[in-house]
Short mmCIF file of C-alpha atoms in Angstrom, two decimals:
data_model
loop_
_atom_site.label_atom_id
_atom_site.label_comp_id
_atom_site.label_asym_id
_atom_site.label_seq_id
_atom_site.Cartn_x
_atom_site.Cartn_y
_atom_site.Cartn_z
CA MET N 1069 171.27 99.64 -27.38
CA THR N 1070 168.29 98.55 -25.28
CA HIS N 1071 168.13 97.79 -21.56
CA PRO N 1072 166.30 95.03 -19.63
CA LEU N 1073 163.81 97.56 -18.24
CA VAL N 1074 161.48 98.68 -21.06
CA LEU N 1075 159.01 101.44 -20.23
CA GLY N 1076 156.15 102.54 -22.47
CA LEU N 1077 154.18 103.38 -24.34
CA GLY N 1078 154.19 107.14 -24.86
CA GLY N 1079 155.98 110.25 -23.63
CA THR N 1080 154.93 113.88 -23.62
CA VAL N 1081 156.30 117.40 -23.50
CA ASP N 1082 154.67 119.18 -20.55
CA TYR N 1083 154.06 122.85 -19.99
CA GLU N 1084 153.99 123.15 -16.20
CA ILE N 1085 152.45 126.45 -15.16
CA VAL N 1086 153.59 128.15 -11.96
CA TRP N 1087 150.56 128.43 -9.65
CA ASP N 1088 149.20 131.98 -9.47
CA ALA N 1089 145.81 132.48 -7.79
CA GLY N 1090 145.78 136.13 -8.87
CA VAL N 1091 145.85 135.17 -12.55
CA LEU N 1092 143.00 132.71 -12.04
CA GLU N 1093 140.92 135.34 -10.25
CA ARG N 1094 141.53 137.79 -13.08
CA LEU N 1095 140.54 135.21 -15.71
CA ALA N 1096 137.42 134.29 -13.72
CA ARG N 1097 136.37 137.95 -13.72
CA GLU N 1098 137.11 138.39 -17.41
CA HIS N 1099 135.12 135.29 -18.34
CA ALA N 1100 132.33 135.99 -15.82
CA VAL N 1101 132.70 132.54 -14.22
CA THR N 1102 130.37 131.96 -11.25
CA GLY N 1103 130.58 129.74 -8.20
CA GLU N 1104 127.39 127.93 -9.23
CA GLU N 1105 128.88 127.07 -12.61
CA ILE N 1106 132.04 125.71 -10.99
CA ALA N 1107 130.06 123.58 -8.53
CA ALA N 1108 128.18 121.94 -11.41
CA GLU N 1109 131.24 121.26 -13.56
CA LEU N 1110 132.60 118.01 -12.09
CA ARG N 1111 129.16 116.41 -12.20
CA ALA N 1112 128.54 117.53 -15.77
CA ARG N 1113 132.05 116.78 -17.15
CA ARG N 1114 131.37 119.02 -20.13
CA PRO N 1115 133.66 119.04 -23.19
CA ILE N 1116 136.60 121.44 -22.96
CA ARG N 1117 136.69 123.50 -26.15
CA THR N 1118 137.76 126.99 -25.08
CA GLU N 1119 140.00 128.75 -22.60
CA ARG N 1120 136.90 129.50 -20.53
CA ASP N 1121 135.89 125.82 -20.42
CA LEU N 1122 139.40 124.94 -19.26
CA LEU N 1123 139.32 127.63 -16.57
CA VAL N 1124 136.00 126.33 -15.18
CA SER N 1125 137.40 122.79 -15.10
CA VAL N 1126 140.54 123.87 -13.22
CA LEU N 1127 138.50 125.76 -10.61
CA ALA N 1128 136.11 122.83 -10.17
CA PHE N 1129 138.98 120.40 -9.53
CA LEU N 1130 140.53 122.92 -7.16
CA GLY N 1131 137.36 123.05 -5.09
CA SER N 1132 137.15 119.26 -4.88
CA GLY N 1133 140.84 118.81 -4.04
CA ALA N 1134 140.92 115.95 -6.56
CA GLY N 1135 143.37 115.39 -9.39
CA GLY N 1136 142.42 114.46 -12.91
CA GLU N 1137 143.26 114.23 -16.58
CA ARG N 1138 141.04 115.72 -19.28
CA PHE N 1139 141.02 115.92 -23.06
CA VAL N 1140 140.90 119.40 -24.59
CA GLU N 1141 139.22 119.56 -27.99
CA SER N 1142 141.37 122.50 -29.12
CA SER N 1143 145.14 122.73 -28.62
CA ALA N 1144 144.70 126.49 -28.89
CA ALA N 1145 142.83 126.48 -25.56
CA VAL N 1146 145.85 124.85 -23.88
CA LEU N 1147 148.28 127.36 -25.38
CA ASP N 1148 146.03 130.36 -24.66
CA PHE N 1149 145.60 129.37 -21.02
CA ALA N 1150 149.30 128.63 -20.49
CA ALA N 1151 150.25 132.00 -21.97
CA HIS N 1152 148.84 133.76 -18.88
CA PHE N 1153 151.33 132.04 -16.54
CA GLU N 1154 155.02 131.52 -16.02
CA THR N 1155 155.71 128.11 -17.61
CA VAL N 1156 158.42 125.44 -17.25
CA VAL N 1157 158.99 122.84 -20.00
CA THR N 1158 159.46 119.27 -18.73
CA LEU N 1159 158.95 115.70 -19.95
CA GLY N 1160 155.97 113.58 -18.93
CA GLY N 1161 154.21 110.31 -19.52
CA THR N 1162 154.23 107.50 -16.99
CA GLY N 1163 157.13 105.61 -18.53
CA VAL N 1164 159.26 108.71 -19.07
CA ARG N 1165 158.80 110.14 -15.57
CA ALA N 1166 159.39 106.69 -14.07
CA GLY N 1167 162.56 106.41 -16.14
CA LEU N 1168 163.75 109.88 -15.12
CA ALA N 1169 163.35 108.97 -11.45
CA MET N 1170 165.26 105.72 -11.98
CA ALA N 1171 168.00 107.54 -13.89
CA GLY N 1172 168.52 109.71 -10.81
CA LEU N 1173 169.55 106.54 -8.98
CA GLY N 1174 171.76 105.45 -11.89
CA ILE N 1175 169.34 102.78 -13.17
CA PRO N 1176 169.11 102.72 -16.99
CA SER N 1177 166.00 101.99 -19.04
CA THR N 1178 164.69 101.93 -22.59
CA GLN N 1179 161.73 104.18 -23.37
CA HIS N 1180 159.14 103.52 -26.06
CA LEU N 1181 158.10 106.93 -27.42
CA VAL N 1182 155.42 107.94 -29.93
CA SER N 1183 156.68 111.49 -30.54
CA ILE N 1184 160.03 113.22 -30.59
CA ASP N 1185 161.40 116.74 -30.80
CA ASP N 1186 164.39 118.74 -29.58
CA ASN N 1187 162.84 119.15 -26.11
CA VAL N 1188 162.85 115.37 -25.69
CA ARG N 1189 166.37 114.96 -27.03
CA ARG N 1190 167.63 117.74 -24.74
CA LEU N 1191 165.89 116.61 -21.55
CA LEU N 1192 166.38 112.83 -21.63
CA PRO N 1193 169.48 111.89 -19.58
CA PRO N 1194 172.15 109.48 -20.87
CA GLU N 1195 170.79 106.65 -18.68
CA ILE N 1196 167.69 106.52 -20.90
CA ASP N 1197 167.82 104.87 -24.31
CA TRP N 1198 164.77 105.17 -26.56
CA ILE N 1199 162.93 103.76 -29.53
CA CYS N 1200 160.23 105.80 -31.26
CA SER N 1201 157.39 105.18 -33.70
CA ALA N 1202 157.31 108.77 -34.99
CA GLU N 1203 158.52 109.43 -38.53
CA HIS N 1204 159.03 113.18 -37.97
CA ASP N 1205 159.32 115.71 -35.16
CA SER N 1206 156.17 117.15 -33.56
CA LEU N 1207 155.16 119.13 -30.47
CA ASP N 1208 151.74 118.83 -28.79
CA PRO N 1209 152.31 120.02 -25.21
CA HIS N 1210 150.30 118.89 -22.20
CA LEU N 1211 149.19 121.57 -19.76
CA ILE N 1212 150.07 120.71 -16.15
CA VAL N 1213 148.40 122.56 -13.28
CA GLN N 1214 149.61 121.95 -9.71
CA PHE N 1215 147.94 123.49 -6.69
CA PRO N 1216 149.02 123.39 -3.02
CA ALA N 1217 146.77 122.57 -0.08
CA GLY N 1218 145.01 125.73 1.06
CA ALA N 1219 145.19 127.40 -2.36
CA ARG N 1220 142.40 130.00 -2.56
CA VAL N 1221 140.69 131.60 -5.54
CA ARG N 1222 137.82 134.10 -5.31
CA VAL N 1223 135.14 134.09 -7.99
CA GLY N 1224 131.85 135.88 -8.51
CA ASP N 1225 128.58 134.46 -7.20
CA ALA N 1226 124.91 135.42 -7.12
CA ASP N 1227 125.31 136.46 -3.47
CA GLY N 1228 128.68 138.14 -3.90
CA ASP N 1229 132.17 136.66 -4.09
CA ALA N 1230 132.72 132.96 -3.33
CA GLU N 1231 136.07 131.52 -2.27
CA ILE N 1232 137.28 128.19 -3.63
CA VAL N 1233 139.75 126.44 -1.31
CA ALA N 1234 141.82 123.33 -2.08
CA GLN N 1235 141.72 120.84 0.80
CA HIS N 1236 144.59 118.77 -0.64
CA PRO N 1237 147.52 119.44 -2.99
CA ASN N 1238 147.00 117.85 -6.39
CA ARG N 1239 147.66 118.05 -10.10
CA LEU N 1240 145.63 118.36 -13.30
CA ILE N 1241 146.56 117.37 -16.85
CA TYR N 1242 144.95 118.83 -19.99
CA SER N 1243 145.99 117.73 -23.46
CA ASN N 1244 145.25 117.38 -27.15
CA ASP N 1245 148.05 115.11 -28.34
CA PRO N 1246 147.52 113.26 -31.68
CA PRO N 1247 150.66 111.03 -31.41
CA ASN N 1248 149.60 109.76 -27.97
CA ARG N 1249 145.99 109.53 -29.14
CA GLU N 1250 147.12 107.22 -31.96
CA LEU N 1251 149.82 105.52 -29.82
CA ARG N 1252 151.55 103.90 -32.77
CA LEU N 1253 154.01 101.18 -31.78
CA SER N 1254 157.60 101.15 -32.97
CA ARG N 1255 158.71 98.32 -35.21
CA ASP N 1256 161.61 97.91 -32.79
CA LEU N 1257 159.42 97.14 -29.75
CA GLY N 1258 159.42 93.37 -30.23
CA ASP N 1259 163.21 93.28 -30.46
CA ALA N 1260 163.50 95.45 -27.32
CA LEU N 1261 161.23 93.09 -25.40
CA ARG N 1262 163.13 90.00 -26.45
CA GLY N 1263 165.80 90.71 -23.82
CA ALA N 1264 163.61 92.49 -21.26
CA SER N 1265 163.19 91.51 -17.62
CA LEU N 1266 160.37 94.03 -17.03
CA PHE N 1267 157.92 95.83 -19.30
CA LEU N 1268 155.78 98.75 -18.13
CA VAL N 1269 152.56 99.19 -20.13
CA SER N 1270 150.76 102.53 -19.90
CA GLY N 1271 149.33 105.24 -22.14
CA PHE N 1272 146.22 103.69 -23.68
CA ASN N 1273 144.10 106.18 -21.73
CA SER N 1274 144.80 108.85 -24.38
CA MET N 1275 143.26 106.85 -27.25
CA GLN N 1276 139.75 107.70 -28.43
CA ASP N 1277 139.06 105.62 -31.56
CA GLU N 1278 137.90 102.05 -30.86
CA GLY N 1279 139.21 100.67 -34.16
CA GLU N 1280 142.65 102.19 -33.62
CA LEU N 1281 142.70 100.94 -30.04
CA ASP N 1282 141.88 97.38 -31.10
CA ALA N 1283 144.58 97.47 -33.77
CA ARG N 1284 147.14 98.75 -31.29
CA LEU N 1285 146.22 96.08 -28.76
CA ASP N 1286 146.63 93.43 -31.47
CA GLU N 1287 150.13 94.75 -32.17
CA LEU N 1288 150.98 94.87 -28.49
CA VAL N 1289 149.93 91.27 -27.91
CA VAL N 1290 152.24 90.18 -30.74
CA ALA N 1291 155.10 92.16 -29.17
CA LEU N 1292 154.37 90.67 -25.73
CA ASP N 1293 154.93 87.22 -27.20
CA ARG N 1294 158.59 88.19 -27.63
CA LEU N 1295 159.08 88.63 -23.88
CA PRO N 1296 161.05 85.99 -21.96
CA ALA N 1297 158.76 83.78 -19.89
CA GLU N 1298 160.20 85.11 -16.60
CA ALA N 1299 159.74 88.80 -17.50
CA LEU N 1300 157.41 90.88 -15.32
CA VAL N 1301 154.68 92.94 -17.03
CA LEU N 1302 153.31 95.85 -15.02
CA TYR N 1303 150.15 97.62 -16.24
CA GLU N 1304 149.75 101.11 -14.78
CA ASP N 1305 146.21 102.49 -15.02
CA ALA N 1306 145.33 106.10 -15.76
CA GLY N 1307 142.36 108.40 -16.27
CA PHE N 1308 140.89 107.44 -19.64
CA HIS N 1309 139.81 110.35 -21.82
CA VAL N 1310 136.98 108.08 -23.03
CA PRO N 1311 136.08 106.04 -19.93
CA ALA N 1312 134.42 103.23 -21.93
CA MET N 1313 137.78 102.44 -23.60
CA SER N 1314 139.24 101.21 -20.31
CA SER N 1315 137.32 97.93 -20.41
CA ARG N 1316 138.59 97.17 -23.95
CA VAL N 1317 142.19 97.51 -22.78
CA ARG N 1318 141.63 95.44 -19.68
CA SER N 1319 139.89 92.63 -21.56
CA ARG N 1320 142.84 92.26 -23.95
CA LEU N 1321 145.57 92.52 -21.31
CA ALA N 1322 143.91 90.15 -18.84
CA GLY N 1323 146.34 87.39 -18.02
CA ARG N 1324 149.25 89.16 -19.70
CA ALA N 1325 150.31 91.35 -16.76
CA ALA N 1326 151.51 90.28 -13.31
CA VAL N 1327 150.69 93.60 -11.60
CA HIS N 1328 147.89 96.13 -12.16
CA GLY N 1329 148.77 99.47 -10.58
CA MET N 1330 146.47 102.43 -9.92
CA ASN N 1331 146.16 105.48 -7.71
CA GLU N 1332 143.40 106.39 -5.26
CA ASP N 1333 141.42 108.37 -7.84
CA GLU N 1334 141.41 105.48 -10.31
CA LEU N 1335 140.43 103.01 -7.58
CA GLN N 1336 137.43 105.13 -6.63
CA ASP N 1337 136.50 105.62 -10.31
CA TYR N 1338 136.29 101.83 -10.67
CA LEU N 1339 134.15 101.60 -7.55
CA GLY N 1340 131.88 104.47 -8.51
CA ARG N 1341 131.97 105.68 -4.92
CA PRO N 1342 134.36 107.41 -2.52
CA ILE N 1343 135.97 105.35 0.23
CA ASP N 1344 137.71 106.16 3.49
CA LEU N 1345 141.35 105.56 2.58
CA LEU N 1346 142.29 105.12 6.23
CA ASP N 1347 139.73 102.38 6.95
CA ALA N 1348 141.61 99.13 6.27
CA ALA N 1349 138.49 96.94 6.21
CA LYS N 1350 136.71 99.22 3.72
CA VAL N 1351 139.77 99.42 1.49
CA ALA N 1352 140.14 95.64 1.54
CA LEU N 1353 136.49 95.28 0.54
CA ALA N 1354 136.98 97.87 -2.20
CA LEU N 1355 139.95 95.94 -3.59
CA ASP N 1356 137.86 92.78 -3.60
CA ASP N 1357 135.16 94.67 -5.50
CA VAL N 1358 137.56 95.76 -8.27
CA ARG N 1359 139.23 92.38 -8.75
CA SER N 1360 136.89 91.49 -11.62
CA ALA N 1361 137.92 94.67 -13.44
CA VAL N 1362 141.70 94.33 -13.25
CA VAL N 1363 144.10 92.63 -15.64
CA ALA N 1364 146.56 91.03 -13.23
CA PRO N 1365 146.58 88.69 -10.21
CA VAL N 1366 148.27 91.35 -8.04
CA VAL N 1367 146.59 94.75 -7.58
CA LEU N 1368 148.81 97.59 -6.41
CA VAL N 1369 147.30 100.86 -5.16
CA HIS N 1370 149.21 104.01 -4.20
CA THR N 1371 147.68 106.86 -2.20
CA LYS N 1372 148.78 109.90 -0.21
CA TYR N 1373 148.73 107.81 3.01
CA TRP N 1374 150.00 104.38 1.99
CA ALA N 1375 150.75 101.96 -0.82
CA ALA N 1376 149.31 98.44 -0.79
CA ALA N 1377 149.27 95.24 -2.80
CA VAL N 1378 146.85 92.35 -2.69
CA GLY N 1379 146.95 89.01 -4.50
CA PRO N 1380 148.94 85.79 -4.66
CA GLU N 1381 152.45 86.33 -3.24
CA ALA N 1382 151.73 90.05 -2.84
CA SER N 1383 154.21 90.19 0.04
CA ARG N 1384 157.11 89.85 -2.42
CA PHE N 1385 156.30 93.41 -3.52
CA ALA N 1386 156.76 94.89 -0.03
CA ASP N 1387 160.21 96.32 -0.79
CA ALA N 1388 158.96 97.60 -4.15
CA LEU N 1389 156.06 99.42 -2.44
CA ASP N 1390 158.53 101.02 -0.04
CA GLY N 1391 160.75 102.04 -2.94
CA GLY N 1392 157.74 103.60 -4.62
CA VAL N 1393 156.64 105.73 -1.66
CA THR N 1394 160.24 106.80 -1.02
CA MET N 1395 160.79 107.90 -4.61
CA ALA N 1396 157.44 109.73 -4.77
CA ALA N 1397 158.10 111.47 -1.43
CA THR N 1398 161.50 112.61 -2.69
CA ARG N 1399 159.87 114.23 -5.71
CA PHE N 1400 157.07 115.72 -3.57
CA ARG N 1401 159.69 117.36 -1.33
CA LEU N 1402 162.30 118.40 -3.86
CA GLY N 1403 160.86 118.25 -7.37
CA ASP N 1404 163.05 117.24 -10.30
CA GLY N 1405 166.58 116.06 -9.71
CA ILE N 1406 166.30 112.86 -7.68
CA THR N 1407 169.71 111.67 -6.50
CA PRO N 1408 170.86 108.77 -4.31
CA GLU N 1409 171.60 111.28 -1.52
CA ARG N 1410 168.14 112.87 -1.69
CA TYR N 1411 166.50 109.43 -1.85
CA ALA N 1412 168.48 108.28 1.20
CA ALA N 1413 167.53 111.44 3.11
CA THR N 1414 163.85 110.75 2.45
CA GLN N 1415 164.23 107.24 3.87
CA GLN N 1416 165.14 108.76 7.23
CA LEU N 1417 161.99 110.87 7.51
CA GLU N 1418 159.01 110.16 9.75
CA ARG N 1419 156.24 107.99 8.33
CA HIS N 1420 152.60 109.06 8.22
CA ALA N 1421 151.19 107.87 11.58
CA ARG N 1422 147.72 107.01 10.31
CA GLY N 1423 149.22 105.45 7.22
CA ALA N 1424 151.29 103.21 9.48
CA GLU N 1425 148.16 102.25 11.45
CA PHE N 1426 146.42 101.43 8.19
CA ALA N 1427 149.33 99.29 6.98
CA ARG N 1428 149.32 97.19 10.15
CA ALA N 1429 145.55 96.75 10.12
CA PHE N 1430 145.43 95.96 6.39
CA ALA N 1431 148.12 93.28 6.60
CA ALA N 1432 146.37 91.69 9.60
CA LEU N 1433 143.04 91.22 7.81
CA PRO N 1434 142.26 87.61 6.87
CA PRO N 1435 142.57 86.89 3.14
CA SER N 1436 139.30 86.87 1.22
CA ARG N 1437 140.59 84.20 -1.19
CA ALA N 1438 142.74 81.12 -0.76
CA GLY N 1439 146.42 81.79 -1.37
CA GLU N 1440 145.97 85.56 -1.30
CA GLU N 1441 148.19 87.96 0.65
CA ARG N 1442 147.86 91.60 1.69
CA VAL N 1443 150.75 93.97 2.27
CA ALA N 1444 150.95 97.74 2.80
CA VAL N 1445 153.58 100.33 3.65
CA PRO N 1446 152.95 103.82 5.04
CA ALA N 1447 153.78 106.95 3.09
CA PHE N 1448 155.86 109.68 4.68
CA HIS N 1449 154.65 112.54 6.84
CA LEU N 1450 155.60 115.56 4.74
CA ALA N 1451 155.03 119.24 5.50
CA VAL N 1452 156.18 121.07 2.38
CA GLU N 1453 155.26 124.66 1.59
CA ASN N 1454 155.50 124.28 -2.21
CA PRO N 1455 155.26 120.56 -3.00
CA THR N 1456 155.59 118.99 -6.43
CA THR N 1457 152.34 117.14 -7.15
CA ILE N 1458 152.68 116.40 -10.86
CA GLY N 1459 154.20 113.04 -11.71
CA LEU N 1460 153.99 111.55 -8.23
CA GLY N 1461 152.24 108.42 -9.47
CA ASP N 1462 154.73 108.07 -12.32
CA THR N 1463 157.62 108.59 -9.92
CA PHE N 1464 156.10 106.03 -7.55
CA VAL N 1465 156.16 103.54 -10.42
CA GLY N 1466 159.80 104.40 -11.05
CA GLY N 1467 160.55 103.68 -7.40
CA VAL N 1468 158.76 100.34 -7.61
CA ILE N 1469 160.70 99.31 -10.73
CA ALA N 1470 164.00 100.55 -9.29
CA ALA N 1471 163.47 98.42 -6.17
CA LEU N 1472 162.55 95.39 -8.28
CA ALA N 1473 165.64 95.95 -10.47
CA ARG N 1474 167.91 96.11 -7.43
#
């Protein structure tokens, strides 16, 4: 059977490594990685072909405190790197993680998958139904690296050892995943959408061939025509492995989605500049600047301090924003295994003070366009020794959809 909440378009099997600075320091010594090389990496964005390339990328992200998603040209590099660490197998992909969070609150969904294996069958809970375009089982794991705030790794340098310190907790994703790169659509998608009340679109960021992308977008547009007129389409952005492909997706989905969601990294990628996330006026200006690049009338942004929406009738998403930050905070605190009790306990926690100041200031700003509204909710103030940083954006989306469903 299928459910009214259809989430897609691709899921993954994730190898989550347990953070171990000692292993990274050993690998840095073995590969003779230098501080100068790490400092240059994020600017250069060099291809990742070997275990050494992957190591340099991880250390560069660590030093910046930023999260990211990168394509690895060789799956062997992912497996070789992961083999040095303790590893936990989980399920990923925006739709799947959103659905897992919703399932914890007893809210069912239908997943559109592009690959399947025994890990997926074993780890999907009974609340999640699925359709899949794959004709046979396959396994192409994604490497997930999470680091806590204050994580430190020492590496060699021309003047002696240099210490890399993470200013913020974050997560990194490395993958070489042919099924998600092709993102073939199931023949059953149109039938699933015929009775849907909400459809989450995500996953195009993994595609790399323009011809395949155009073909897939053609197929998706046909499937979207099966949706009831009142159904809500939510497009969740992501870090594109080939950045130029983003504009092709957005041009085809323009006018098809009601909400375009993104995180703080994706917002700043669109802008091409960093912004002060606690300056309401600057954020409002930034959102105005990206309006020409988005696919929907309502733009929804989620950050570590707040979540906000801007656009016509944006205030109707206030409860959904609050559901998103609550769900994400529950995962940040407690990891997998969201339950109604854990969710309710998060709701009682203190909010981020500066996030609350931002939310008040942002909502009070005059609209820049006629008929436009601004709304924001603060995130929670969380002091967690070993937080879960992977899947927070996906879990936020699950909280948004759960609130909308309720």
